[in-house]
Amino acid sequence: MLDAFSRAVVSADASTSTLSSDKIAELKGFITEGNKRLDAVNAVASNASCCVSDAITGMICENQGLIQAGGNCYPNRRMAACLRDGEIILRYVTYALLAGDASVLEDRCLNGLKETYTALGVPATSTVRAVQIMKAVCVAHITNTNTEERAGAKYRKNDTPQGDCSALAAECAGYFDRVISALS
Amino acid sequence: MKSVLTTTVASADLAGRFPSASDLESVQGSLQRAAARMEAAEKLASNYDAVAQEAVNAIYSKFPSGSGRAIDAGTQKEKCKRDIVHYLRLINYCLVVGGTGPIDEWGISGAREVYKALGIDTSTYVTGLTFLRNRGCADRDLSAQALLEYNGYLDYLINSMS
């Protein structure tokens, strides 16, 4: 597993050189933006349960066949496995966001996931839809743009110092996109 | 590769939990120390060649004929400097990462076996690295905290060889 710093080191090592000043400047940026990153990770981790249950529910409400006989969320056992998988995916995305690098997500979660789902008959399009909903939820929590009318009774406000978190939201969305492209 | 971020993530993953408050705190700790580490990394990157040369000089003043296989003195000295440069580059990486991962994986692992097979006495490296360890001077070369970070990795390397 790598993080933003060791990723830079690995690429410097490939050319047996010390880190260039551009790279150092970039990493210094990572450090100065560090507090925002921790807030972003906190925003995702603190709303994990709501994010996962909303995504799986949303996926099912848009495709009711999933909970009819023969659907892949049909008995409780399958529904529980689905919720668990949603949580695992979100957890690895959170790790990647904390480390600032996708390797933990790729190595420990996405590697072989598509083949596993194909073998088990888990539908890829539905899984992708659930991941898309989680992506929207996480981006809203990181940028603090979640609204009461969308979240309803589950609405939770994040009180953080005001600033621009769009880069972190984009990074997090990028990790979800990796999940989507690995599945489809 | 071992660093504060990867260690935190690995232990959270082992327990299957989301990053918690204590995980975020430990990352915060690494970010606080990062400025000093980065300063040392930049300083080292800008003049590692001169630093390595001083270490080689220190080695050859203590062991005038070096150690290892009987090859001509010029080549031996050159390879000795190359090795010190390699170690300094790995220390540069460790300072950037904020952990011993690069030096563990690319420097220490297997070193004992290699030096034994090639008949190189590790005390030669220890001599050079100890010289560098005691050579740095706070404020003149880099700030006190940055020097502490730099010396910490030199000590780590010296301990692995002795």
mmCIF file of C-alpha atoms in Angstrom:
data_model
loop_
_atom_site.group_PDB
_atom_site.id
_atom_site.type_symbol
_atom_site.label_atom_id
_atom_site.label_comp_id
_atom_site.label_asym_id
_atom_site.label_seq_id
_atom_site.Cartn_x
_atom_site.Cartn_y
_atom_site.Cartn_z
ATOM 1 C CA MET A 1 0.000 0.000 0.000
ATOM 2 C CA LEU A 2 1.252 3.476 -0.863
ATOM 3 C CA ASP A 3 0.278 6.976 0.185
ATOM 4 C CA ALA A 4 0.708 10.313 -1.592
ATOM 5 C CA PHE A 5 4.290 10.574 -0.300
ATOM 6 C CA SER A 6 5.469 7.052 -1.032
ATOM 7 C CA ARG A 7 3.856 7.241 -4.489
ATOM 8 C CA ALA A 8 6.165 10.186 -5.229
ATOM 9 C CA VAL A 9 9.119 8.261 -3.805
ATOM 10 C CA VAL A 10 8.390 5.191 -5.927
ATOM 11 C CA SER A 11 8.366 7.256 -9.107
ATOM 12 C CA ALA A 12 11.574 9.091 -8.106
ATOM 13 C CA ASP A 13 13.231 5.741 -7.401
ATOM 14 C CA ALA A 14 12.417 4.547 -10.911
ATOM 15 C CA SER A 15 14.906 7.126 -12.193
ATOM 16 C CA THR A 16 17.325 6.788 -9.227
ATOM 17 C CA SER A 17 16.936 10.444 -8.383
ATOM 18 C CA THR A 18 15.987 12.459 -5.342
ATOM 19 C CA LEU A 19 12.610 14.177 -5.414
ATOM 20 C CA SER A 20 12.313 17.139 -7.751
ATOM 21 C CA SER A 21 11.457 20.502 -6.272
ATOM 22 C CA ASP A 22 8.090 20.487 -8.110
ATOM 23 C CA LYS A 23 7.196 17.224 -6.448
ATOM 24 C CA ILE A 24 8.283 18.529 -3.043
ATOM 25 C CA ALA A 25 6.158 21.642 -3.586
ATOM 26 C CA GLU A 26 3.174 19.450 -4.452
ATOM 27 C CA LEU A 27 3.647 17.397 -1.280
ATOM 28 C CA LYS A 28 3.975 20.553 0.777
ATOM 29 C CA GLY A 29 0.585 21.505 -0.640
ATOM 30 C CA PHE A 30 -0.752 18.155 0.566
ATOM 31 C CA ILE A 31 0.580 18.982 4.034
ATOM 32 C CA THR A 32 -0.880 22.483 4.199
ATOM 33 C CA GLU A 33 -4.251 21.148 3.022
ATOM 34 C CA GLY A 34 -3.978 18.305 5.531
ATOM 35 C CA ASN A 35 -6.595 19.585 7.943
ATOM 36 C CA LYS A 36 -9.169 19.773 5.164
ATOM 37 C CA ARG A 37 -8.371 16.206 4.222
ATOM 38 C CA LEU A 38 -8.951 15.019 7.777
ATOM 39 C CA ASP A 39 -12.283 16.894 7.808
ATOM 40 C CA ALA A 40 -13.226 15.247 4.514
ATOM 41 C CA VAL A 41 -12.399 11.783 5.841
ATOM 42 C CA ASN A 42 -14.358 12.583 8.983
ATOM 43 C CA ALA A 43 -17.351 13.801 6.945
ATOM 44 C CA VAL A 44 -17.458 10.518 5.025
ATOM 45 C CA ALA A 45 -16.746 8.195 7.963
ATOM 46 C CA SER A 46 -19.260 9.933 10.249
ATOM 47 C CA ASN A 47 -22.059 9.449 7.741
ATOM 48 C CA ALA A 48 -21.032 6.005 6.537
ATOM 49 C CA SER A 49 -24.066 4.080 7.748
ATOM 50 C CA CYS A 50 -26.537 6.573 6.279
ATOM 51 C CA CYS A 51 -24.591 6.754 3.022
ATOM 52 C CA VAL A 52 -24.557 2.990 2.537
ATOM 53 C CA SER A 53 -28.186 2.351 3.484
ATOM 54 C CA ASP A 54 -29.391 5.233 1.282
ATOM 55 C CA ALA A 55 -27.369 4.006 -1.684
ATOM 56 C CA ILE A 56 -28.614 0.431 -1.444
ATOM 57 C CA THR A 57 -32.196 1.602 -0.845
ATOM 58 C CA GLY A 58 -31.956 3.989 -3.791
ATOM 59 C CA MET A 59 -30.646 1.243 -6.031
ATOM 60 C CA ILE A 60 -33.599 -0.973 -5.067
ATOM 61 C CA CYS A 61 -36.288 1.718 -5.340
ATOM 62 C CA GLU A 62 -35.122 2.376 -8.895
ATOM 63 C CA ASN A 63 -35.139 -1.330 -9.712
ATOM 64 C CA GLN A 64 -37.738 -3.215 -7.657
ATOM 65 C CA GLY A 65 -36.868 -6.475 -9.373
ATOM 66 C CA LEU A 66 -33.900 -6.753 -7.035
ATOM 67 C CA ILE A 67 -36.146 -7.620 -4.076
ATOM 68 C CA GLN A 68 -38.500 -9.966 -5.907
ATOM 69 C CA ALA A 69 -37.895 -13.702 -5.979
ATOM 70 C CA GLY A 70 -34.797 -14.285 -8.116
ATOM 71 C CA GLY A 71 -33.514 -10.760 -7.481
ATOM 72 C CA ASN A 72 -30.074 -10.394 -5.995
ATOM 73 C CA CYS A 73 -31.299 -8.591 -2.864
ATOM 74 C CA TYR A 74 -34.211 -10.977 -2.340
ATOM 75 C CA PRO A 75 -33.923 -12.792 0.987
ATOM 76 C CA ASN A 76 -32.517 -10.986 4.002
ATOM 77 C CA ARG A 77 -29.276 -12.888 3.644
ATOM 78 C CA ARG A 78 -28.604 -11.335 0.223
ATOM 79 C CA MET A 79 -29.742 -7.875 1.337
ATOM 80 C CA ALA A 80 -27.345 -8.083 4.290
ATOM 81 C CA ALA A 81 -24.490 -9.143 2.011
ATOM 82 C CA CYS A 82 -25.270 -6.226 -0.293
ATOM 83 C CA LEU A 83 -25.261 -3.695 2.555
ATOM 84 C CA ARG A 84 -22.018 -5.180 3.811
ATOM 85 C CA ASP A 85 -20.390 -4.855 0.375
ATOM 86 C CA GLY A 86 -21.523 -1.239 0.106
ATOM 87 C CA GLU A 87 -19.901 -0.543 3.430
ATOM 88 C CA ILE A 88 -16.666 -2.281 2.404
ATOM 89 C CA ILE A 89 -16.417 -0.250 -0.796
ATOM 90 C CA LEU A 90 -17.048 2.995 1.069
ATOM 91 C CA ARG A 91 -14.483 2.014 3.698
ATOM 92 C CA TYR A 92 -11.729 1.487 1.123
ATOM 93 C CA VAL A 93 -12.616 4.759 -0.594
ATOM 94 C CA THR A 94 -12.230 6.458 2.789
ATOM 95 C CA TYR A 95 -8.810 4.840 3.240
ATOM 96 C CA ALA A 96 -7.733 6.042 -0.207
ATOM 97 C CA LEU A 97 -8.905 9.555 0.645
ATOM 98 C CA LEU A 98 -6.956 9.487 3.907
ATOM 99 C CA ALA A 99 -3.779 8.176 2.241
ATOM 100 C CA GLY A 100 -4.169 10.417 -0.819
ATOM 101 C CA ASP A 101 -3.548 7.430 -3.084
ATOM 102 C CA ALA A 102 -5.762 4.782 -4.689
ATOM 103 C CA SER A 103 -3.428 1.805 -4.194
ATOM 104 C CA VAL A 104 -5.145 0.515 -1.037
ATOM 105 C CA LEU A 105 -8.505 0.598 -2.811
ATOM 106 C CA GLU A 106 -7.120 -1.081 -5.917
ATOM 107 C CA ASP A 107 -5.072 -3.771 -4.166
ATOM 108 C CA ARG A 108 -7.344 -4.751 -1.328
ATOM 109 C CA CYS A 109 -10.829 -4.160 -2.698
ATOM 110 C CA LEU A 110 -11.120 -3.828 -6.478
ATOM 111 C CA ASN A 111 -8.599 -6.481 -7.484
ATOM 112 C CA GLY A 112 -10.759 -9.466 -8.505
ATOM 113 C CA LEU A 113 -14.060 -7.860 -7.464
ATOM 114 C CA LYS A 114 -15.589 -7.918 -10.933
ATOM 115 C CA GLU A 115 -14.700 -11.597 -11.422
ATOM 116 C CA THR A 116 -16.142 -12.424 -7.996
ATOM 117 C CA TYR A 117 -19.399 -10.631 -8.795
ATOM 118 C CA THR A 118 -19.646 -12.297 -12.194
ATOM 119 C CA ALA A 119 -19.166 -15.713 -10.594
ATOM 120 C CA LEU A 120 -21.762 -14.989 -7.915
ATOM 121 C CA GLY A 121 -24.190 -13.460 -10.399
ATOM 122 C CA VAL A 122 -24.254 -10.043 -8.711
ATOM 123 C CA PRO A 123 -25.569 -7.564 -11.318
ATOM 124 C CA ALA A 124 -22.923 -5.014 -12.322
ATOM 125 C CA THR A 125 -25.313 -2.259 -13.439
ATOM 126 C CA SER A 126 -27.102 -2.214 -10.090
ATOM 127 C CA THR A 127 -23.816 -2.217 -8.175
ATOM 128 C CA VAL A 128 -22.603 0.698 -10.263
ATOM 129 C CA ARG A 129 -25.800 2.615 -9.483
ATOM 130 C CA ALA A 130 -25.294 2.085 -5.734
ATOM 131 C CA VAL A 131 -21.715 3.351 -6.032
ATOM 132 C CA GLN A 132 -22.909 6.414 -7.966
ATOM 133 C CA ILE A 133 -25.326 7.283 -5.167
ATOM 134 C CA MET A 134 -22.583 6.881 -2.559
ATOM 135 C CA LYS A 135 -20.388 9.159 -4.666
ATOM 136 C CA ALA A 136 -23.074 11.868 -4.720
ATOM 137 C CA VAL A 137 -23.631 11.561 -0.963
ATOM 138 C CA CYS A 138 -19.910 11.732 -0.125
ATOM 139 C CA VAL A 139 -19.262 14.708 -2.404
ATOM 140 C CA ALA A 140 -22.180 16.540 -0.777
ATOM 141 C CA HIS A 141 -20.818 15.818 2.696
ATOM 142 C CA ILE A 142 -17.258 16.870 1.826
ATOM 143 C CA THR A 143 -18.325 20.140 0.202
ATOM 144 C CA ASN A 144 -20.928 20.689 2.911
ATOM 145 C CA THR A 145 -23.684 21.011 0.327
ATOM 146 C CA ASN A 146 -26.010 18.326 1.654
ATOM 147 C CA THR A 147 -29.491 19.821 1.992
ATOM 148 C CA GLU A 148 -32.437 19.230 4.253
ATOM 149 C CA GLU A 149 -34.902 18.670 1.385
ATOM 150 C CA ARG A 150 -32.740 15.910 -0.078
ATOM 151 C CA ALA A 151 -31.724 14.192 3.141
ATOM 152 C CA GLY A 152 -35.063 14.571 4.937
ATOM 153 C CA ALA A 153 -35.095 13.253 8.480
ATOM 154 C CA LYS A 154 -31.499 12.049 8.101
ATOM 155 C CA TYR A 155 -30.180 15.559 7.401
ATOM 156 C CA ARG A 156 -27.000 16.279 9.303
ATOM 157 C CA LYS A 157 -25.070 19.508 9.116
ATOM 158 C CA ASN A 158 -21.260 19.508 9.142
ATOM 159 C CA ASP A 159 -19.889 22.501 10.983
ATOM 160 C CA THR A 160 -16.391 23.096 9.637
ATOM 161 C CA PRO A 161 -14.353 26.273 9.102
ATOM 162 C CA GLN A 162 -15.358 27.701 5.725
ATOM 163 C CA GLY A 163 -13.037 27.064 2.804
ATOM 164 C CA ASP A 164 -12.722 25.404 -0.579
ATOM 165 C CA CYS A 165 -12.884 21.612 -0.505
ATOM 166 C CA SER A 166 -13.614 21.119 -4.185
ATOM 167 C CA ALA A 167 -10.252 19.459 -4.857
ATOM 168 C CA LEU A 168 -10.868 16.883 -2.138
ATOM 169 C CA ALA A 169 -14.420 16.286 -3.357
ATOM 170 C CA ALA A 170 -13.048 15.722 -6.867
ATOM 171 C CA GLU A 171 -10.402 13.358 -5.525
ATOM 172 C CA CYS A 172 -13.038 11.379 -3.613
ATOM 173 C CA ALA A 173 -15.279 11.272 -6.700
ATOM 174 C CA GLY A 174 -12.267 9.977 -8.631
ATOM 175 C CA TYR A 175 -11.924 7.052 -6.238
ATOM 176 C CA PHE A 176 -15.606 6.176 -6.710
ATOM 177 C CA ASP A 177 -15.092 6.389 -10.472
ATOM 178 C CA ARG A 178 -12.288 3.854 -10.149
ATOM 179 C CA VAL A 179 -14.745 1.514 -8.422
ATOM 180 C CA ILE A 180 -17.254 2.054 -11.221
ATOM 181 C CA SER A 181 -14.726 1.407 -13.986
ATOM 182 C CA ALA A 182 -13.406 -1.680 -12.176
ATOM 183 C CA LEU A 183 -16.938 -3.094 -12.042
ATOM 184 C CA SER A 184 -18.059 -2.303 -15.556
ATOM 185 C CA MET B 1 5.359 1.126 2.306
ATOM 186 C CA LYS B 2 5.630 2.037 5.946
ATOM 187 C CA SER B 3 4.586 5.570 6.888
ATOM 188 C CA VAL B 4 2.152 7.151 9.333
ATOM 189 C CA LEU B 5 -0.638 7.149 6.734
ATOM 190 C CA THR B 6 -0.170 3.554 5.591
ATOM 191 C CA THR B 7 0.314 2.217 9.135
ATOM 192 C CA THR B 8 -2.906 3.919 10.212
ATOM 193 C CA VAL B 9 -4.853 2.623 7.241
ATOM 194 C CA ALA B 10 -3.433 -0.910 7.605
ATOM 195 C CA SER B 11 -4.433 -1.154 11.262
ATOM 196 C CA ALA B 12 -7.930 0.199 10.546
ATOM 197 C CA ASP B 13 -8.279 -2.302 7.713
ATOM 198 C CA LEU B 14 -7.168 -5.177 9.926
ATOM 199 C CA ALA B 15 -10.072 -4.407 12.245
ATOM 200 C CA GLY B 16 -12.432 -3.593 9.364
ATOM 201 C CA ARG B 17 -13.338 -0.171 10.696
ATOM 202 C CA PHE B 18 -13.637 3.289 9.227
ATOM 203 C CA PRO B 19 -10.874 5.779 10.121
ATOM 204 C CA SER B 20 -11.689 6.965 13.638
ATOM 205 C CA ALA B 21 -10.758 10.035 15.667
ATOM 206 C CA SER B 22 -7.502 8.488 16.891
ATOM 207 C CA ASP B 23 -6.478 7.617 13.325
ATOM 208 C CA LEU B 24 -7.045 11.201 12.254
ATOM 209 C CA GLU B 25 -5.073 12.422 15.276
ATOM 210 C CA SER B 26 -2.059 10.327 14.387
ATOM 211 C CA VAL B 27 -2.125 11.600 10.808
ATOM 212 C CA GLN B 28 -2.339 15.123 12.184
ATOM 213 C CA GLY B 29 0.820 14.403 14.195
ATOM 214 C CA SER B 30 2.694 13.407 11.081
ATOM 215 C CA LEU B 31 1.545 16.539 9.255
ATOM 216 C CA GLN B 32 2.832 18.693 12.108
ATOM 217 C CA ARG B 33 6.321 17.253 11.808
ATOM 218 C CA ALA B 34 6.279 17.321 8.036
ATOM 219 C CA ALA B 35 7.734 20.819 7.594
ATOM 220 C CA ALA B 36 10.972 19.840 9.337
ATOM 221 C CA ARG B 37 11.216 16.583 7.392
ATOM 222 C CA MET B 38 10.694 18.341 4.088
ATOM 223 C CA GLU B 39 13.332 20.939 4.946
ATOM 224 C CA ALA B 40 15.880 18.203 5.629
ATOM 225 C CA ALA B 41 14.859 16.349 2.454
ATOM 226 C CA GLU B 42 15.359 19.452 0.322
ATOM 227 C CA LYS B 43 18.727 20.266 1.905
ATOM 228 C CA LEU B 44 19.949 16.726 1.394
ATOM 229 C CA ALA B 45 18.729 16.612 -2.207
ATOM 230 C CA SER B 46 20.610 19.792 -3.052
ATOM 231 C CA ASN B 47 24.053 18.647 -1.828
ATOM 232 C CA TYR B 48 24.097 14.911 -1.258
ATOM 233 C CA ASP B 49 27.120 14.485 -3.472
ATOM 234 C CA ALA B 50 29.362 16.599 -1.235
ATOM 235 C CA VAL B 51 27.916 14.892 1.841
ATOM 236 C CA ALA B 52 28.692 11.446 0.417
ATOM 237 C CA GLN B 53 32.232 12.518 -0.471
ATOM 238 C CA GLU B 54 32.874 13.558 3.134
ATOM 239 C CA ALA B 55 31.643 10.154 4.323
ATOM 240 C CA VAL B 56 33.936 8.362 1.862
ATOM 241 C CA ASN B 57 36.889 10.469 2.998
ATOM 242 C CA ALA B 58 36.128 9.574 6.610
ATOM 243 C CA ILE B 59 35.966 5.873 5.718
ATOM 244 C CA TYR B 60 39.277 5.884 3.843
ATOM 245 C CA SER B 61 41.081 7.824 6.547
ATOM 246 C CA LYS B 62 40.124 5.087 9.022
ATOM 247 C CA PHE B 63 40.443 2.132 6.621
ATOM 248 C CA PRO B 64 43.069 3.281 4.091
ATOM 249 C CA SER B 65 42.695 0.154 1.947
ATOM 250 C CA GLY B 66 38.891 -0.089 2.208
ATOM 251 C CA SER B 67 37.257 -3.492 2.519
ATOM 252 C CA GLY B 68 35.844 -6.149 0.226
ATOM 253 C CA ARG B 69 37.217 -7.805 -2.863
ATOM 254 C CA ALA B 70 40.628 -6.998 -4.211
ATOM 255 C CA ILE B 71 39.772 -4.571 -6.979
ATOM 256 C CA ASP B 72 41.714 -1.509 -7.939
ATOM 257 C CA ALA B 73 41.544 1.226 -5.344
ATOM 258 C CA GLY B 74 39.885 3.771 -7.641
ATOM 259 C CA THR B 75 36.960 1.504 -8.538
ATOM 260 C CA GLN B 76 36.553 0.455 -4.921
ATOM 261 C CA LYS B 77 36.374 4.032 -3.747
ATOM 262 C CA GLU B 78 33.929 4.887 -6.507
ATOM 263 C CA LYS B 79 31.625 2.032 -5.566
ATOM 264 C CA CYS B 80 31.869 2.976 -1.911
ATOM 265 C CA LYS B 81 30.704 6.483 -2.764
ATOM 266 C CA ARG B 82 27.917 5.098 -4.944
ATOM 267 C CA ASP B 83 26.670 3.078 -1.973
ATOM 268 C CA ILE B 84 26.719 6.082 0.337
ATOM 269 C CA VAL B 85 24.871 8.118 -2.299
ATOM 270 C CA HIS B 86 22.317 5.292 -2.502
ATOM 271 C CA TYR B 87 21.801 5.376 1.265
ATOM 272 C CA LEU B 88 21.489 9.159 1.275
ATOM 273 C CA ARG B 89 18.880 8.952 -1.472
ATOM 274 C CA LEU B 90 16.928 6.451 0.603
ATOM 275 C CA ILE B 91 17.191 8.749 3.626
ATOM 276 C CA ASN B 92 15.867 11.536 1.391
ATOM 277 C CA TYR B 93 12.892 9.260 0.575
ATOM 278 C CA CYS B 94 12.339 8.426 4.245
ATOM 279 C CA LEU B 95 12.286 12.119 5.100
ATOM 280 C CA VAL B 96 9.680 12.693 2.390
ATOM 281 C CA VAL B 97 7.538 9.729 3.416
ATOM 282 C CA GLY B 98 7.930 10.304 7.141
ATOM 283 C CA GLY B 99 8.648 6.642 7.818
ATOM 284 C CA THR B 100 11.353 4.028 7.444
ATOM 285 C CA GLY B 101 9.601 2.197 4.585
ATOM 286 C CA PRO B 102 11.996 3.143 1.736
ATOM 287 C CA ILE B 103 15.144 2.337 3.714
ATOM 288 C CA ASP B 104 13.645 -0.901 5.064
ATOM 289 C CA GLU B 105 12.563 -2.187 1.678
ATOM 290 C CA TRP B 106 15.315 -0.899 -0.569
ATOM 291 C CA GLY B 107 18.307 -0.575 1.748
ATOM 292 C CA ILE B 108 18.293 -2.775 4.815
ATOM 293 C CA SER B 109 16.460 -5.838 3.586
ATOM 294 C CA GLY B 110 19.119 -8.285 2.362
ATOM 295 C CA ALA B 111 22.054 -5.926 3.072
ATOM 296 C CA ARG B 112 23.661 -8.210 5.645
ATOM 297 C CA GLU B 113 23.731 -11.137 3.204
ATOM 298 C CA VAL B 114 25.097 -9.021 0.360
ATOM 299 C CA TYR B 115 27.928 -7.524 2.425
ATOM 300 C CA LYS B 116 28.797 -10.918 3.839
ATOM 301 C CA ALA B 117 28.915 -12.537 0.406
ATOM 302 C CA LEU B 118 31.077 -9.730 -0.995
ATOM 303 C CA GLY B 119 33.374 -9.676 2.019
ATOM 304 C CA ILE B 120 32.602 -6.060 2.848
ATOM 305 C CA ASP B 121 32.951 -5.142 6.496
ATOM 306 C CA THR B 122 29.834 -3.206 7.600
ATOM 307 C CA SER B 123 32.018 -1.239 10.018
ATOM 308 C CA THR B 124 33.275 0.721 7.007
ATOM 309 C CA TYR B 125 29.740 1.973 6.310
ATOM 310 C CA VAL B 126 29.147 2.520 10.004
ATOM 311 C CA THR B 127 32.265 4.707 10.083
ATOM 312 C CA GLY B 128 31.062 6.836 7.188
ATOM 313 C CA LEU B 129 27.494 7.120 8.433
ATOM 314 C CA THR B 130 28.611 7.899 11.988
ATOM 315 C CA PHE B 131 30.772 10.674 10.603
ATOM 316 C CA LEU B 132 27.716 12.128 8.838
ATOM 317 C CA ARG B 133 25.655 11.618 11.988
ATOM 318 C CA ASN B 134 28.052 13.822 13.955
ATOM 319 C CA ARG B 135 28.850 16.207 11.114
ATOM 320 C CA GLY B 136 25.497 18.031 10.944
ATOM 321 C CA CYS B 137 25.171 21.237 12.902
ATOM 322 C CA ALA B 138 21.836 22.825 13.781
ATOM 323 C CA ASP B 139 21.185 26.306 12.385
ATOM 324 C CA ARG B 140 24.328 26.211 10.233
ATOM 325 C CA ASP B 141 23.212 23.290 8.040
ATOM 326 C CA LEU B 142 19.502 23.075 8.795
ATOM 327 C CA SER B 143 17.091 23.854 11.629
ATOM 328 C CA ALA B 144 17.338 21.854 14.863
ATOM 329 C CA GLN B 145 14.146 19.890 14.229
ATOM 330 C CA ALA B 146 15.144 19.093 10.650
ATOM 331 C CA LEU B 147 18.575 17.915 11.804
ATOM 332 C CA LEU B 148 16.885 15.678 14.371
ATOM 333 C CA GLU B 149 14.813 14.025 11.642
ATOM 334 C CA TYR B 150 17.875 13.563 9.424
ATOM 335 C CA ASN B 151 20.009 12.140 12.225
ATOM 336 C CA GLY B 152 17.172 9.834 13.254
ATOM 337 C CA TYR B 153 17.288 7.994 9.932
ATOM 338 C CA LEU B 154 21.110 7.863 9.991
ATOM 339 C CA ASP B 155 20.901 6.294 13.457
ATOM 340 C CA TYR B 156 18.319 3.832 12.204
ATOM 341 C CA LEU B 157 20.633 2.792 9.401
ATOM 342 C CA ILE B 158 23.693 2.586 11.679
ATOM 343 C CA ASN B 159 21.756 0.389 14.113
ATOM 344 C CA SER B 160 20.738 -1.939 11.325
ATOM 345 C CA MET B 161 24.411 -2.475 10.448
ATOM 346 C CA SER B 162 25.861 -2.891 13.910
#
